[in-house]
Tab-separated table of C-alpha atoms in Angstrom:
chain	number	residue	atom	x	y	z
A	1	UNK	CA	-30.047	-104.161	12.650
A	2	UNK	CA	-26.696	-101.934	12.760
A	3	UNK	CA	-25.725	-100.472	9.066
A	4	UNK	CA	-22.238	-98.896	9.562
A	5	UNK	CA	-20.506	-97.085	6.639
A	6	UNK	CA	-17.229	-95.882	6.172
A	7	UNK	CA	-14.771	-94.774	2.571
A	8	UNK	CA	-12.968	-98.344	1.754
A	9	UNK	CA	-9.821	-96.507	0.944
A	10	UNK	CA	-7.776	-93.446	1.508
A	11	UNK	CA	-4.218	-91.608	0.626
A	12	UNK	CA	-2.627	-88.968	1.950
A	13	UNK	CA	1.188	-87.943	2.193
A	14	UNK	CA	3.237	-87.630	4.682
A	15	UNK	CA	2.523	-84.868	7.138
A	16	UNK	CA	-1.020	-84.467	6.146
A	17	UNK	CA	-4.297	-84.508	7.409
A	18	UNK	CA	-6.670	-87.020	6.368
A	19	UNK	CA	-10.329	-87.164	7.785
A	20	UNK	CA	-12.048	-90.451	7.474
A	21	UNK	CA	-16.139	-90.298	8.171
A	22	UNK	CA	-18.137	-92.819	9.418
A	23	UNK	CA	-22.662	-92.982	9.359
A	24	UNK	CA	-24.340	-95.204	11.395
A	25	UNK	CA	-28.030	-96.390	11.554
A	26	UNK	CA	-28.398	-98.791	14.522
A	27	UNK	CA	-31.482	-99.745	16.856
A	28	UNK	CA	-29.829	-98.477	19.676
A	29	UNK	CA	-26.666	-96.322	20.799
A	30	UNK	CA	-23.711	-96.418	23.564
A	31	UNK	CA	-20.738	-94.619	21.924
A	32	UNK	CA	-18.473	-95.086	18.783
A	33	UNK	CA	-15.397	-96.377	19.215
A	34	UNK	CA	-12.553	-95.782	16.500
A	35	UNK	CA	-9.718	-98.498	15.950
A	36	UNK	CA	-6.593	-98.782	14.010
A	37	UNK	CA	-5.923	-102.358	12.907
A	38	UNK	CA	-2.753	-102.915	11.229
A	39	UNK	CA	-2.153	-105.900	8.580
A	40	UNK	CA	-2.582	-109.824	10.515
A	41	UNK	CA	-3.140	-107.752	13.655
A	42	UNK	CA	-5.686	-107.313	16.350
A	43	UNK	CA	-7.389	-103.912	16.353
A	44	UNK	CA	-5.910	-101.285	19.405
A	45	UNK	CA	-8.572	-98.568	20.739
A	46	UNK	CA	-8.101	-95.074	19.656
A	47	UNK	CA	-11.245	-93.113	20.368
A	48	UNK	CA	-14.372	-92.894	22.075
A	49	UNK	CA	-17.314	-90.948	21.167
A	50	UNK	CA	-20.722	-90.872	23.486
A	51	UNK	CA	-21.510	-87.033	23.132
A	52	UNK	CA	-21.363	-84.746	20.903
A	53	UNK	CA	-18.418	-82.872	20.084
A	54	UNK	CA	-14.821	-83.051	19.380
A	55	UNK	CA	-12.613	-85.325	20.925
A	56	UNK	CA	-8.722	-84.758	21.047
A	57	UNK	CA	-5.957	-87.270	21.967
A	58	UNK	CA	-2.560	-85.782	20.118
A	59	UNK	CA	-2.271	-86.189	16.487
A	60	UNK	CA	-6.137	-88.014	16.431
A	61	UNK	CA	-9.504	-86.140	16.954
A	62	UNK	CA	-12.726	-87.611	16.874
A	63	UNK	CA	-15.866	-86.114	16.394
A	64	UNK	CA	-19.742	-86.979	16.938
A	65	UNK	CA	-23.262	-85.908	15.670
A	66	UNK	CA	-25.719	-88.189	17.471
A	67	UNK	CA	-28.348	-86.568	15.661
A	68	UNK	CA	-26.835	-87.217	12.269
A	69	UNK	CA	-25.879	-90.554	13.188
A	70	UNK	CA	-22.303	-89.470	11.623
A	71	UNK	CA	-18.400	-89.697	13.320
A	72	UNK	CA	-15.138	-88.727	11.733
A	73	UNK	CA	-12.052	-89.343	12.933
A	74	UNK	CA	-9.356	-86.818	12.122
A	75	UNK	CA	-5.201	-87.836	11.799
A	76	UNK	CA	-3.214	-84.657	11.762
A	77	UNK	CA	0.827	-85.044	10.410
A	78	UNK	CA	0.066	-88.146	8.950
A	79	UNK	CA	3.254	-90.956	9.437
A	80	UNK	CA	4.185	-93.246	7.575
A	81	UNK	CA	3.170	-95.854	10.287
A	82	UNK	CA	-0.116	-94.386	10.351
A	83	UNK	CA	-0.993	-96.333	7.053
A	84	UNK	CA	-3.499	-99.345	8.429
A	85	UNK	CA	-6.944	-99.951	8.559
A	86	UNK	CA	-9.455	-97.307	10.696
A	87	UNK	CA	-12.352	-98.987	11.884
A	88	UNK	CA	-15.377	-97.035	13.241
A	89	UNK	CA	-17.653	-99.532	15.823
A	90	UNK	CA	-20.602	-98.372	17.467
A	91	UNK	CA	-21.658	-99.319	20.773
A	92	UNK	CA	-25.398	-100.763	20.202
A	93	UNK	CA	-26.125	-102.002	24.020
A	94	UNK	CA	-25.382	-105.427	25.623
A	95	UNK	CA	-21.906	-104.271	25.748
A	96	UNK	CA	-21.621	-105.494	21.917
A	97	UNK	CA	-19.932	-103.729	18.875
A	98	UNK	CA	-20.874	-103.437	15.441
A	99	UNK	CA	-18.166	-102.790	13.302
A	100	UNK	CA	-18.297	-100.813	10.066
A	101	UNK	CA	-16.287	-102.774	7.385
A	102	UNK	CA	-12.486	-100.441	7.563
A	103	UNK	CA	-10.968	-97.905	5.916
A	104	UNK	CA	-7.825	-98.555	4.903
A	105	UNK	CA	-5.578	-95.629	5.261
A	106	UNK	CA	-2.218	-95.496	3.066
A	107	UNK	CA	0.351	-92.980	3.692
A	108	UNK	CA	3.091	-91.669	0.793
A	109	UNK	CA	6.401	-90.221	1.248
B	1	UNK	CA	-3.337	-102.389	32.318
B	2	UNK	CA	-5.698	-104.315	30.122
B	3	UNK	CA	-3.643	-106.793	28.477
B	4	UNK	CA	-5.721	-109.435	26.958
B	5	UNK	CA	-3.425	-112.688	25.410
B	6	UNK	CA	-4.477	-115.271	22.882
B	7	UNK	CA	-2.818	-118.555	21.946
B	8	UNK	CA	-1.700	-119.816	19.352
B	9	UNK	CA	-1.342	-116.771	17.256
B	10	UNK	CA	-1.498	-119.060	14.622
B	11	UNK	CA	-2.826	-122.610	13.921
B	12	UNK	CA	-2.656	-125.311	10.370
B	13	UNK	CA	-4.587	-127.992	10.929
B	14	UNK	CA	-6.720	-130.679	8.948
B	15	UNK	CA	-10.098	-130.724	7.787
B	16	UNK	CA	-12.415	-132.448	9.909
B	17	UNK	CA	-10.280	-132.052	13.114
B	18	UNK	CA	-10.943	-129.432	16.440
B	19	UNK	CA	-9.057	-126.707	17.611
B	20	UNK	CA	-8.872	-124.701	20.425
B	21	UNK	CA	-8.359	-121.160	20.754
B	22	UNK	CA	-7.732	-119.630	24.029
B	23	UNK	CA	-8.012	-116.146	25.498
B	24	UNK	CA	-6.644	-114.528	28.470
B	25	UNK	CA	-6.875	-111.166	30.236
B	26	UNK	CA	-3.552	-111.066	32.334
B	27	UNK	CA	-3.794	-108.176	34.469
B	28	UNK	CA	-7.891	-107.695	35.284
B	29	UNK	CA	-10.524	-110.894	35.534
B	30	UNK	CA	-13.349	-110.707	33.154
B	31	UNK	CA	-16.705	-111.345	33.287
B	32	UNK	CA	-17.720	-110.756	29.926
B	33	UNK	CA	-15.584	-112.016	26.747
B	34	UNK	CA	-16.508	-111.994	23.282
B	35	UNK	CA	-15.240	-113.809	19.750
B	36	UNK	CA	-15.278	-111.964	16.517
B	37	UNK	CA	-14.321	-113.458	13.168
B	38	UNK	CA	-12.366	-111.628	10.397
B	39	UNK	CA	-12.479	-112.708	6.995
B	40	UNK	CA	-9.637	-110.425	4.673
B	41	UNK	CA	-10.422	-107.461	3.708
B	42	UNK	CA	-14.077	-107.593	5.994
B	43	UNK	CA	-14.791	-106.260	9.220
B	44	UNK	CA	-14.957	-108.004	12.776
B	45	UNK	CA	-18.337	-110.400	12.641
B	46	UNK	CA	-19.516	-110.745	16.750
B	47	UNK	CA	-19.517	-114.647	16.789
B	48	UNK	CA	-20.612	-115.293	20.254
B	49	UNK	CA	-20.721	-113.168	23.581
B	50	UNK	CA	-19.072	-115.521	26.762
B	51	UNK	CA	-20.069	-114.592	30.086
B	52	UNK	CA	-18.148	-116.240	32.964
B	53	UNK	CA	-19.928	-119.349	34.864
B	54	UNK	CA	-23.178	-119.138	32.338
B	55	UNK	CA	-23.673	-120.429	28.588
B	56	UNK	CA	-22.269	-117.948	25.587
B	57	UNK	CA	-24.637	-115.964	23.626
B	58	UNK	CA	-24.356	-116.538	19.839
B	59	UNK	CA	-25.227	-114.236	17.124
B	60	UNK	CA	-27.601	-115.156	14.716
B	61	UNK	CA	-26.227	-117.644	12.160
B	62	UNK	CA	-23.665	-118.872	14.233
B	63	UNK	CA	-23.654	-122.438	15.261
B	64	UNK	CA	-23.154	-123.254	18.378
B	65	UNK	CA	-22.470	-126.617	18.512
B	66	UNK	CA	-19.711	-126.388	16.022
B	67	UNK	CA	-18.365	-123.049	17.898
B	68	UNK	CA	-18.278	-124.310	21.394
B	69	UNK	CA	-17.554	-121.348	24.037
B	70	UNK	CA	-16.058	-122.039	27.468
B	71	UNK	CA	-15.830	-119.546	30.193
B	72	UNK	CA	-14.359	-121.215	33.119
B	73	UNK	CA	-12.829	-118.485	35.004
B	74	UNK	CA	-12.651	-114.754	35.244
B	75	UNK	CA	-9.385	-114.701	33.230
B	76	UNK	CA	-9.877	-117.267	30.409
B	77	UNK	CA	-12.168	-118.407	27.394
B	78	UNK	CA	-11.910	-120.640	25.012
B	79	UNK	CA	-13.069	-120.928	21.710
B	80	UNK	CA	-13.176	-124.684	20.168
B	81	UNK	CA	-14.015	-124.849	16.485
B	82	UNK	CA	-15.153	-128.435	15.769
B	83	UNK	CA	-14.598	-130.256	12.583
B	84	UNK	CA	-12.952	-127.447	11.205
B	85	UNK	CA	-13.746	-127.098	7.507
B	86	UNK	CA	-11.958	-125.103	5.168
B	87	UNK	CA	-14.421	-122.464	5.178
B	88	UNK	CA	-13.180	-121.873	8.367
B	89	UNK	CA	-9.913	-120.666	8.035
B	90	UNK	CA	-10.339	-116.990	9.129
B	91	UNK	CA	-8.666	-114.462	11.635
B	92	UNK	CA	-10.307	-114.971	15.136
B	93	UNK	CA	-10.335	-112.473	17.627
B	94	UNK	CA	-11.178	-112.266	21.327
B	95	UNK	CA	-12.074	-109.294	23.527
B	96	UNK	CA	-12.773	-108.560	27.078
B	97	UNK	CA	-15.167	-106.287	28.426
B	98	UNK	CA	-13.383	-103.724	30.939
B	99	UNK	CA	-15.591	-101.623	32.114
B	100	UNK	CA	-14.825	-98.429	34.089
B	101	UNK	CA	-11.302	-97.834	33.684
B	102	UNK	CA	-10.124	-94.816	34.614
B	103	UNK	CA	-9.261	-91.701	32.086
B	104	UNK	CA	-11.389	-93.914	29.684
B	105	UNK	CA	-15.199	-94.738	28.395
B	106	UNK	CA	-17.404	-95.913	30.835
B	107	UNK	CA	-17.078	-99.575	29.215
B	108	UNK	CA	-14.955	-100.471	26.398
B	109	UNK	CA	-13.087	-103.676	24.510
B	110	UNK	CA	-9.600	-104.703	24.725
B	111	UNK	CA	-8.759	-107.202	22.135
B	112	UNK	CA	-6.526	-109.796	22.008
B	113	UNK	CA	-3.240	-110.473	19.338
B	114	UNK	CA	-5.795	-112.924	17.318
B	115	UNK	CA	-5.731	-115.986	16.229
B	116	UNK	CA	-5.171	-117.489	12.463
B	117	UNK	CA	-6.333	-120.302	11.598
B	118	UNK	CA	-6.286	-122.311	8.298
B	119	UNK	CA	-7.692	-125.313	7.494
B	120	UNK	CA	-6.387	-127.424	5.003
């Protein structure tokens, strides 16, 4: 089975950082993938993780340890429209996704 | 690229009556679809995996028969819930598999709007 885990909630202000870590124990692995989901909407792709290392895309970095079985993605100058949900999915094989349950991400002035 | 469309964003309707989702990718055929469902506050569930011109795959504890999957072309599945139930009012969301795109992963998901359904 896929056991996915990731904090349920987390606040930052404005113009921070805020790193949001995600463990993973699944029978097989493809990549992570990290998503934002806002509120009543579909999630959009952010990341992708299949070797180690650091991955940067502008204000978002994501990191992998394969051999920890352990992601986090990383939002630098945190905006106010940056508050949604984060999810972390990993990629088990047969092209399917197990998705760890969201980490809701609220930003303050 | 990778636009995938699902309609109707949002559907009432009674209890013991069908409804049909549908999802399309506009701008790239795929062979491979899947359906999640999202209960608030929970994560995307994989309900079933739809590959075009075969039967769908469903997870375990899914039923089939009342979650019928139809994958008639390289741009469209559709999703009929049958004798909907309040228990299955939920957010449901479609994907399609793109694999290869360029400047990306080697395979990933685009999803779809989503789909809301309540059942009264």
């Amino acid at each position: 089975g896929q056991n996915i885990d990731q904090p349920t909630e987390m606040t930052a202000t404005e113009g921070a950082i805020v790193q949001i870590n995600c463990t993973y124990q699944t029978s097989g692995f493809n990549g992570l993938f990290w998503y934002q989901q806002h509120a009543g909407e579909a999630p959009t792709f952010l990341s992708y993780n299949v070797l180690d290392g650091l991955e940067e895309k502008g204000r978002f970095s994501s990191f992998l340890s394969r051999s920890k079985g352990y992601s986090y993605l990383l939002l630098k100058e945190l905006q106010m429209k940056d508050s949604a949900s984060y999810l972390c999915a990993v990629w088990g094989g047969d092209y399917k996704l197990s998705f760890g349950a969201g980490t809701t991400v609220t930003v303050r002035a | 690229g990778a636009v995938v469309s699902q309609h109707p964003s949002w559907v009432i309707c009674k209890s013991g009556t069908s409804v049909k989702i549908e999802c399309r990718s506009l701008d790239f055929q795929a062979t491979t679809m899947f359906w999640y469902r999202q209960f608030p506050k929970q994560s995307l569930m994989l309900m079933a995996t739809s590959n075009e011109g075969s039967k769908a795959t469903y997870e375990q504890g899914v039923e089939k028969d009342k979650f019928l999957i139809n994958h008639a072309s390289l741009t469209l599945s559709t999703l009929t819930v049958t004798s909907a139930h309040p228990e299955d009012s939920s957010f449901y969301i479609c994907s399609a598999r793109v694999p290869g795109l360029a400047g990306g992963p080697a395979d990933t998901q685009y999803f779809g709007p989503g789909t809301r359904l309540t059942v009264l």
